[in-house]
Amino acid sequence: TMPLAFPLMVAVQLICADIGRVTGRGIAGNIKAAFPPVVLYGVVLMLLVANTLNIAADVAAMGEAIGLVTGFDRHTFFWQASEEVEEMGIRGGESPLGGDWAEARRELRRIEWDTWSGMFYSNLAAHFIILATGVTLNVAGVTTIDTAARATSALRPLAGNLAYLLFTLGIIGVGLIGVPVLAGSSGYAAAEAFGWRGGLERKLRDAPGFYAVIAGSVLAGLFIQYAPISPMRAQFWSAVINGVVAVPLIAMIVVLVSGKSVMGEYTASRPVIALGWIAPVVTGAAAVFMLVPG
């Protein structure tokens, strides 16, 4: 799946970054301007729920992994576009791209290189995760992971007695990267939807609503992780939920980047738009197939 996913991921992230840099607004701000309010609030609500569940799953998995070492009980789409907008302010109050073709080509080329390289490393990491799982857990006959302890027992033949430490460091590393991005994207989306000031460059007193959503997402995630569900299974199902939520969201993003009313002279190229449409079709088909009995 990774060779298929790579160009689709690049196209979607590239579209998000281009929208942010060209318009000077994030995804939620552009949806607010182009679609009825009910669409905006529905998307933001879905994002908040999906991100909160993902945070809960990450935190729970980190807690269980740490428990292996200590013995204690475990008890971006929006991000990419909003980061481009925030970078414009940090770099000296740059304005959205207008008729300056030289500046536009330079900025859009930078975004292309950034996106292609970032998604390449992301997919490379995913490839090795799949490969490592195949030669350890799958070979050992472990196809369903319910606990961190079960995962480490299957890793032990390859990594020895320090398998638990290797697994713990991996889970913690992923959580430390994922949780801030998930919470941050929720904050950006809510701030743009409700017209609040937002951005990680702002202080707490300047953007209370933005930071309240971030804090609320993390606290809700901490609360949910006490539910009687395996952290490992929670991670799996949070990924499934995010995949389903992504389908209408990607479709709206492609509509935005294709319209001159939003992008002006800088609408995405036909190949990028084509890849952008393939992404929700493939993802949606996978979601439907998942629900088919048998």
XYZ file of C-alpha atoms in Angstrom:
294
model
C 0.000 0.000 0.000
C 2.847 2.450 0.626
C 3.789 3.070 -3.075
C 0.086 3.808 -3.690
C -0.279 5.972 -0.594
C 2.869 8.059 -1.201
C 1.679 10.189 -4.184
C -1.807 10.497 -2.695
C -0.416 11.733 0.635
C 1.865 14.184 -1.163
C -1.015 15.546 -3.240
C -3.290 16.081 -0.231
C -0.603 17.696 1.948
C 0.557 19.825 -1.008
C -2.999 21.008 -1.596
C -3.377 21.932 2.089
C -0.097 23.866 2.165
C -0.883 25.696 -1.096
C -4.311 26.743 0.190
C -2.766 28.175 3.349
C 0.037 30.041 1.544
C -2.069 31.395 -1.338
C -5.121 32.527 0.637
C -3.559 33.428 3.960
C -6.228 31.367 5.713
C -6.309 27.833 7.037
C -8.578 25.012 5.885
C -11.387 25.871 8.300
C -11.288 29.543 7.282
C -11.594 28.633 3.607
C -14.390 26.125 4.241
C -16.171 28.854 6.204
C -15.939 31.214 3.213
C -16.905 28.678 0.536
C -19.461 26.348 2.149
C -22.616 26.744 4.282
C -22.046 27.065 8.059
C -23.491 23.609 8.735
C -20.712 22.068 6.611
C -18.026 23.949 8.509
C -19.319 23.061 11.944
C -19.884 19.450 10.927
C -16.296 19.110 9.693
C -14.835 20.781 12.767
C -16.929 18.590 15.064
C -15.788 15.434 13.255
C -12.186 16.613 13.488
C -12.431 17.354 17.213
C -13.951 13.950 17.945
C -11.480 12.035 15.782
C -8.465 13.911 17.147
C -9.591 13.531 20.753
C -10.030 9.784 20.309
C -6.612 9.604 18.670
C -5.024 11.542 21.527
C -6.694 9.215 24.011
C -5.382 6.168 22.172
C -1.854 7.607 21.964
C -1.783 8.551 25.642
C -3.176 5.183 26.697
C -0.626 3.318 24.586
C 2.193 5.460 25.996
C 0.948 4.732 29.517
C 0.820 1.003 28.954
C 4.236 0.982 27.303
C 5.753 2.918 30.203
C 4.115 0.425 32.542
C 6.249 -2.323 30.991
C 9.366 -0.537 32.205
C 8.217 0.989 35.492
C 5.581 -1.506 36.594
C 3.099 1.338 37.219
C -0.510 1.217 36.031
C -1.184 3.251 32.818
C -3.858 5.389 34.727
C -2.561 17.629 10.001
C -4.690 18.536 7.284
C -5.668 21.622 9.304
C -2.174 21.723 10.799
C -0.366 21.921 7.410
C -2.429 24.818 6.065
C -2.406 26.746 9.335
C 1.351 26.335 9.746
C 1.884 27.979 6.336
C -0.271 30.912 7.468
C 1.597 31.169 10.755
C 4.993 31.030 9.014
C 3.963 34.009 6.884
C 3.633 36.093 10.050
C 6.857 34.800 11.590
C 8.841 35.625 8.436
C 7.959 39.305 8.672
C 4.294 39.697 7.926
C 4.268 38.190 4.439
C 0.964 38.566 2.605
C -1.015 35.941 0.686
C 0.296 35.302 -2.817
C -0.927 37.893 -5.312
C 0.223 38.785 -8.834
C 3.955 38.524 -8.119
C 4.726 35.425 -10.197
C 8.404 35.325 -9.173
C 7.527 35.200 -5.482
C 4.700 32.756 -6.123
C 6.893 30.313 -8.043
C 9.555 30.494 -5.335
C 7.103 29.900 -2.506
C 5.169 27.120 -4.231
C 8.439 25.378 -5.174
C 9.522 25.522 -1.521
C 6.232 23.979 -0.481
C 6.633 21.223 -3.099
C 10.102 20.242 -1.897
C 9.031 20.383 1.728
C 5.985 18.201 1.090
C 7.651 15.619 -1.157
C 10.592 15.166 1.222
C 8.417 15.079 4.347
C 5.998 12.527 2.906
C 8.920 10.445 1.575
C 10.388 10.054 5.054
C 6.933 9.454 6.498
C 6.229 6.657 4.020
C 9.722 5.222 4.438
C 9.127 4.979 8.182
C 5.715 3.389 7.593
C 7.285 0.861 5.197
C 9.768 -0.276 7.818
C 7.051 -0.453 10.470
C 5.098 -2.791 8.196
C 8.246 -4.777 7.372
C 9.281 -5.105 11.018
C 5.776 -6.201 11.972
C 5.767 -8.804 9.227
C 9.055 -10.430 10.263
C 8.303 -10.401 13.983
C 4.652 -10.419 15.044
C 3.236 -12.055 11.918
C 5.905 -14.753 11.847
C 5.090 -15.503 15.478
C 1.430 -15.913 14.557
C 0.391 -12.741 16.363
C -2.162 -10.958 14.167
C -4.140 -9.144 16.860
C -2.381 -7.009 19.457
C -4.426 -6.454 22.595
C -1.671 -5.453 25.012
C 1.807 -3.984 24.909
C 3.070 -7.022 26.781
C 1.907 -9.333 24.004
C 3.668 -7.225 21.389
C 6.940 -7.271 23.269
C 6.779 -11.027 23.782
C 6.665 -11.471 20.003
C 9.518 -8.978 19.546
C 11.762 -10.723 22.064
C 13.187 -13.312 19.608
C 14.445 -10.484 17.413
C 15.403 -7.818 19.945
C 16.197 -10.015 22.922
C 15.335 -9.166 26.499
C 15.415 -5.453 25.730
C 12.441 -5.805 23.362
C 10.176 -4.104 25.902
C 12.511 -1.091 26.023
C 12.648 -0.843 22.224
C 8.871 -1.043 21.999
C 8.386 1.486 24.804
C 10.699 4.041 23.207
C 8.900 3.644 19.885
C 5.426 4.115 21.362
C 6.502 7.104 23.452
C 8.275 8.698 20.482
C 5.200 8.385 18.275
C 2.973 9.774 21.031
C 5.214 12.759 21.712
C 5.099 13.654 18.011
C 1.438 12.865 17.397
C -0.357 14.335 20.410
C 0.813 17.981 19.926
C -0.038 17.888 16.202
C -3.497 16.422 16.850
C -4.300 18.902 19.605
C -2.845 21.785 17.603
C -4.873 21.007 14.489
C -8.028 20.943 16.635
C -7.128 24.364 18.016
C -6.475 25.835 14.568
C -9.734 24.452 13.158
C -11.864 25.718 16.052
C -10.204 29.145 16.075
C -10.877 29.713 12.374
C -14.394 28.313 12.557
C -15.446 30.624 15.392
C -13.309 33.626 14.432
C -10.946 33.413 17.414
C -7.346 34.521 17.391
C -5.099 31.500 17.220
C -1.560 30.355 16.566
C 1.265 28.821 18.522
C 3.256 32.043 18.233
C 0.642 33.820 20.378
C 0.678 33.935 24.144
C -2.082 32.366 26.217
C -3.754 35.689 27.059
C -3.863 36.633 23.346
C -5.561 33.411 22.191
C -7.458 31.887 25.123
C -9.999 30.017 22.972
C -7.291 28.472 20.794
C -5.337 27.184 23.786
C -8.519 26.128 25.577
C -9.353 23.767 22.709
C -5.830 22.326 22.786
C -5.986 21.825 26.541
C -9.522 20.469 26.352
C -8.578 17.946 23.668
C -5.683 16.632 25.730
C -7.710 16.515 28.967
C -10.583 14.744 27.215
C -8.077 12.313 25.781
C -6.695 11.663 29.253
C -10.196 11.005 30.552
C -11.249 8.731 27.689
C -8.175 6.548 28.035
C -9.637 5.197 31.288
C -12.446 3.559 29.315
C -12.384 -0.256 29.419
C -10.819 -0.747 25.997
C -7.371 -2.058 25.153
C -4.969 0.817 24.321
C -3.629 -1.169 21.380
C -7.117 -1.711 19.967
C -7.948 1.928 20.667
C -5.015 2.968 18.491
C -6.275 0.741 15.699
C -9.851 2.034 15.825
C -8.800 5.676 16.165
C -6.863 5.248 12.914
C -9.938 3.722 11.279
C -12.130 6.623 12.462
C -9.620 9.163 11.161
C -9.600 7.406 7.794
C -13.386 7.585 7.521
C -13.507 11.255 8.612
C -10.814 12.093 6.042
C -13.028 11.151 3.065
C -15.416 14.180 3.017
C -12.672 16.441 4.304
C -10.277 15.647 1.441
C -13.103 16.080 -1.073
C -13.814 19.592 0.238
C -10.118 20.465 0.200
C -9.824 19.421 -3.469
C -12.897 21.532 -4.324
C -11.233 24.523 -2.641
C -7.891 24.163 -4.424
C -9.642 23.720 -7.805
C -11.663 26.943 -7.605
C -10.429 30.283 -8.919
C -12.701 31.995 -6.401
C -10.403 30.595 -3.674
C -7.008 30.204 -5.351
C -7.158 32.877 -8.064
C -4.360 32.242 -10.573
C -2.781 29.576 -8.399
C -5.221 26.689 -8.686
C -3.509 23.323 -8.411
C -2.258 21.518 -11.506
C -4.425 18.861 -13.138
C -2.202 15.943 -11.989
C -2.371 17.138 -8.369
C -6.141 17.620 -8.572
C -6.516 14.152 -10.102
C -4.463 12.590 -7.307
C -6.444 14.639 -4.812
C -9.710 13.114 -6.065
C -8.286 9.607 -6.162
C -7.420 9.849 -2.452
C -11.003 10.144 -1.094
C -12.306 7.640 -3.653
C -9.775 4.996 -2.599
C -10.171 5.790 1.094
C -13.956 5.810 0.845
C -13.967 2.489 -1.009
C -11.765 0.986 1.694
C -14.142 2.261 4.384
C -17.171 0.768 2.618
C -15.378 -2.526 2.046
C -14.486 -2.628 5.747
C -18.175 -2.479 6.650
C -19.251 -5.233 4.268
C -19.991 -8.407 6.280
C -17.519 -11.242 5.707
